[in-house]
PDB file of C-alpha atoms in Angstrom:
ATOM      1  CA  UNK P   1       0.000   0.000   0.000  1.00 48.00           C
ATOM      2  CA  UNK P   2       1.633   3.165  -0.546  1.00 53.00           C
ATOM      3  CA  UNK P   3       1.973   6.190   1.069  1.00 50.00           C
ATOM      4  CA  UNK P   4      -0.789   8.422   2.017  1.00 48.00           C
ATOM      5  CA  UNK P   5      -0.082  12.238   2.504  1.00 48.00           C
ATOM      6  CA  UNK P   6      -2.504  13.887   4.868  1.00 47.00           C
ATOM      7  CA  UNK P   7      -1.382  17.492   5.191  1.00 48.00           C
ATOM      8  CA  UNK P   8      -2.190  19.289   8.067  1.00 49.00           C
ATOM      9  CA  UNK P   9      -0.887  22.944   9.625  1.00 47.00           C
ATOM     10  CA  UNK P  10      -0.249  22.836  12.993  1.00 48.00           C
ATOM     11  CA  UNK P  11       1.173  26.381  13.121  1.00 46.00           C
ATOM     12  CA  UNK P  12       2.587  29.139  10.697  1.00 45.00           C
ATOM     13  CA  UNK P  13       6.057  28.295  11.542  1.00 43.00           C
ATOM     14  CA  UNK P  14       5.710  24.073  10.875  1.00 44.00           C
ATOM     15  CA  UNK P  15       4.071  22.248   8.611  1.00 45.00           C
ATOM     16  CA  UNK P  16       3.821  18.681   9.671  1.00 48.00           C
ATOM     17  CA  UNK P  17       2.242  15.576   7.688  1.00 52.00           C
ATOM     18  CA  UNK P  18       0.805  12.468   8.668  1.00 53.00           C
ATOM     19  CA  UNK P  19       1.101   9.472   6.990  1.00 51.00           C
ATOM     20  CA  UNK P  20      -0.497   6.571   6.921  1.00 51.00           C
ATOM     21  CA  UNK P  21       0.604   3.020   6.077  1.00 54.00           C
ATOM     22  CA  UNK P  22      -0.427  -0.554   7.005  1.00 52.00           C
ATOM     23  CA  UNK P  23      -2.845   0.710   9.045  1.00 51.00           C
ATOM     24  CA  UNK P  24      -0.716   2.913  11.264  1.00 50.00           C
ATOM     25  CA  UNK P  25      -0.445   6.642  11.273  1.00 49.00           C
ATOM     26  CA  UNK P  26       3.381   8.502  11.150  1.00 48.00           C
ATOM     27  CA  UNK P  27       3.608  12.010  11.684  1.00 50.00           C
ATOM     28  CA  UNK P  28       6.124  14.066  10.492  1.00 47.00           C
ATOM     29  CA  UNK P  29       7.456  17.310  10.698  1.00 46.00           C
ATOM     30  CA  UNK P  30       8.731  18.148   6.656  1.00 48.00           C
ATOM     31  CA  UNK P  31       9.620  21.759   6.944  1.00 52.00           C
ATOM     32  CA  UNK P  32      10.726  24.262   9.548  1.00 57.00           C
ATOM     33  CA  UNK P  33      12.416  27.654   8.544  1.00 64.00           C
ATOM     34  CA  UNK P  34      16.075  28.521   8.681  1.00 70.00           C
ATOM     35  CA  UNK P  35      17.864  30.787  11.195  1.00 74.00           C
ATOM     36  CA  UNK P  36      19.048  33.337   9.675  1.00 79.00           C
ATOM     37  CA  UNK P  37      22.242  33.950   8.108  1.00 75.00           C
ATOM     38  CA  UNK P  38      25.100  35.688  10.666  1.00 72.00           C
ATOM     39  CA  UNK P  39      25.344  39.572   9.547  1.00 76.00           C
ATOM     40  CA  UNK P  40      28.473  39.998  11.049  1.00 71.00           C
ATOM     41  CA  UNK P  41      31.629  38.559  10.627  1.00 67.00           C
ATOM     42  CA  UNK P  42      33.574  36.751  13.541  1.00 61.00           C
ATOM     43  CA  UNK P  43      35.520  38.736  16.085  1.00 60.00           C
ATOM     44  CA  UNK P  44      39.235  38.879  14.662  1.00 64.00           C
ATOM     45  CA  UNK P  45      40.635  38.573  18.293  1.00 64.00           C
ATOM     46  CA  UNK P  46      39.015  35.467  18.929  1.00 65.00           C
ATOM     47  CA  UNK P  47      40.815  33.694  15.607  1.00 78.00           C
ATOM     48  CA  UNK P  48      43.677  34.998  16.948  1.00 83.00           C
ATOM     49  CA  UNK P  49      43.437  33.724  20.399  1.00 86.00           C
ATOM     50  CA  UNK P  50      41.953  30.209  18.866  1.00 87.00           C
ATOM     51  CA  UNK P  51      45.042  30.274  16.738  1.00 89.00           C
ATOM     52  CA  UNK P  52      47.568  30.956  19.603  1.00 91.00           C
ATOM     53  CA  UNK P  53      45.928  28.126  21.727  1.00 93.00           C
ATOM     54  CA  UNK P  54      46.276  26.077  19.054  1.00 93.00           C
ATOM     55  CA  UNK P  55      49.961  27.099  19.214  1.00 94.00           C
ATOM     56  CA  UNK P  56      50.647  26.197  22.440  1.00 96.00           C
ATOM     57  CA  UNK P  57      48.812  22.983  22.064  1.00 96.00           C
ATOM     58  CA  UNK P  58      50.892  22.261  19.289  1.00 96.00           C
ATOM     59  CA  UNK P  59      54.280  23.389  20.525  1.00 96.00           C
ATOM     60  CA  UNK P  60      53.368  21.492  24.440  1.00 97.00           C
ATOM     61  CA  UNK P  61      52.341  17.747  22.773  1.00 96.00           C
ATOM     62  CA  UNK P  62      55.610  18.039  20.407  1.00 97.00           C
ATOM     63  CA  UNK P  63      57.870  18.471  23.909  1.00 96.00           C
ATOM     64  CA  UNK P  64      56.189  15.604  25.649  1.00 95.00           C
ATOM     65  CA  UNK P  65      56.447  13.295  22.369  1.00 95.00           C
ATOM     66  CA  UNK P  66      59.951  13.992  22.092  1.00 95.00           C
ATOM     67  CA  UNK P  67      60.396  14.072  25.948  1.00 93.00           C
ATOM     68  CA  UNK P  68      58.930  10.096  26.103  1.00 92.00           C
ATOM     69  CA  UNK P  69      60.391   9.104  22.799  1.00 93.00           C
ATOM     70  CA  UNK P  70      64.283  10.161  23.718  1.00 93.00           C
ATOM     71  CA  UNK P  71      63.922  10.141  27.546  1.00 91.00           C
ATOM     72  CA  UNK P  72      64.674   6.189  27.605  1.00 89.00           C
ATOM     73  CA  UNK P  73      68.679   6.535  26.161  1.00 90.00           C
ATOM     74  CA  UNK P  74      69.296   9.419  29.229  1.00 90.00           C
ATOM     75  CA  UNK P  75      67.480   7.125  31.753  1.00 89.00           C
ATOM     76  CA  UNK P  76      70.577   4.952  34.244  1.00 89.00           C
ATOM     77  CA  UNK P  77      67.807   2.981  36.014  1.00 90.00           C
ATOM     78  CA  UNK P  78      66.875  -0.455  33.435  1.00 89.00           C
ATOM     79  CA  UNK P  79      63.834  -0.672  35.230  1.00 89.00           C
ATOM     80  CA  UNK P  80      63.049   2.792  34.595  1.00 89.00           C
ATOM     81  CA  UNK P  81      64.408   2.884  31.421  1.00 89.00           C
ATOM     82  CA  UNK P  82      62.045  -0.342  30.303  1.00 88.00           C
ATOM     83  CA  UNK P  83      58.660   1.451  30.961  1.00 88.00           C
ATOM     84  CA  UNK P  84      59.382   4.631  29.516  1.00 87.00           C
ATOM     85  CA  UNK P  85      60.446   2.939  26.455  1.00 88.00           C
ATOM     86  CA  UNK P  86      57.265   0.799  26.529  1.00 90.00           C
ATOM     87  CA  UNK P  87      55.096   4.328  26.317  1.00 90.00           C
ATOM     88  CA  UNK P  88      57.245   4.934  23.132  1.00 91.00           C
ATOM     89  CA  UNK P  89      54.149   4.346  20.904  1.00 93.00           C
ATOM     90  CA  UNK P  90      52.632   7.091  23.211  1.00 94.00           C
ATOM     91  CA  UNK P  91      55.168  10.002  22.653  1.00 94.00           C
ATOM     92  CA  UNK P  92      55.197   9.042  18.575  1.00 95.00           C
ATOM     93  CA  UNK P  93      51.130   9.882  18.968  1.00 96.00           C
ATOM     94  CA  UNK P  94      51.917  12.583  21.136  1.00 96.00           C
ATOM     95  CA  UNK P  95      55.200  14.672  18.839  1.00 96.00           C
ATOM     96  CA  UNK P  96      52.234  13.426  14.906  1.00 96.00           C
ATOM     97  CA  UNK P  97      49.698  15.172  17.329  1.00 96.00           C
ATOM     98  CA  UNK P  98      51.732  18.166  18.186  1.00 97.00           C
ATOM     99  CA  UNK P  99      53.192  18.753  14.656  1.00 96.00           C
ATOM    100  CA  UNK P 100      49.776  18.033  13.480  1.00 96.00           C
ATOM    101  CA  UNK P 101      48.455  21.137  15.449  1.00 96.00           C
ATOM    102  CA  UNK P 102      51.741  23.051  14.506  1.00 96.00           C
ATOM    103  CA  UNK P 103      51.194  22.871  10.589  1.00 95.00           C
ATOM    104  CA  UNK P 104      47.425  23.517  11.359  1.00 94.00           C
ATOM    105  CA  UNK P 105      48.250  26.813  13.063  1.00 93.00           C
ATOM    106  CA  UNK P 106      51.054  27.324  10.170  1.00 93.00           C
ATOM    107  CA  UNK P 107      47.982  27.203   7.753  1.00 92.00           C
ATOM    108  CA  UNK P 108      45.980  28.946   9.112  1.00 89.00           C
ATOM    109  CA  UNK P 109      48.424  32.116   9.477  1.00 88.00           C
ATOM    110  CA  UNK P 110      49.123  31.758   5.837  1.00 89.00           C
ATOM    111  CA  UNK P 111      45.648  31.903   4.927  1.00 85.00           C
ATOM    112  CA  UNK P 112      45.532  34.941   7.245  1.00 82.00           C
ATOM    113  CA  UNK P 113      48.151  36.673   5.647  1.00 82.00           C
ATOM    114  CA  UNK P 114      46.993  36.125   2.075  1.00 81.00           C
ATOM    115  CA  UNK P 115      43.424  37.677   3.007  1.00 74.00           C
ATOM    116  CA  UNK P 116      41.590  34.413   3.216  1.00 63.00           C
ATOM    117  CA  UNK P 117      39.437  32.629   6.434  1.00 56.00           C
ATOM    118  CA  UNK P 118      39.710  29.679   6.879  1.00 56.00           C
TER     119      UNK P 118
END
């Protein structure tokens, strides 16, 4: 049995329809209107502040990765020296994370010089 379309306004802002199929009724709500488009562009000191955090981010998760990763040949202790280099796989996350975040921020000053958002 196909669809049956039984319009109904519930108020002048939605529109909402009820179907009805093997003997059951589904309502649905088809259209609601849009917010409005922003008028005004975003604050310029808040990119710049997101940008600088982003920075910092960057710059701190690059000094632990390659504090964790090189850390185990300056460690005497063996003991010591075994679990640090068993978190290697977490300082090589943490210095691809960090540079990640580093080219991100290097980007995104580009684009700021050249006139462009991003």
């Amino acid at each position: 049995m196909p669809w049956k379309p039984l319009d109904c306004h519930c108020s002048k802002s939605f529109v909402a329809r009820t179907y009805y199929r093997w003997g059951y009724f589904y309502r649905l709500i088809c259209t609601m209107p849009l917010p409005q488009a922003p008028t005004q562009k975003p604050a310029r000191k808040l990119n710049t502040q997101a940008n600088n955090e982003l920075a910092i981010k960057g710059i701190l998760c690059v000094l632990i990765g390659l504090g964790v990763v090189v850390s185990p040949y300056f460690i005497t202790s063996p003991g010591m020296q075994g679990i640090v280099a068993k978190s290697a796989a977490v300082g090589w996350f943490a210095l691809v994370l960090g540079l990640a975040f580093v080219g991100l921020y290097a980007r995104r000053r580009m684009a700021a010089k050249a006139g462009k958002s991003l």
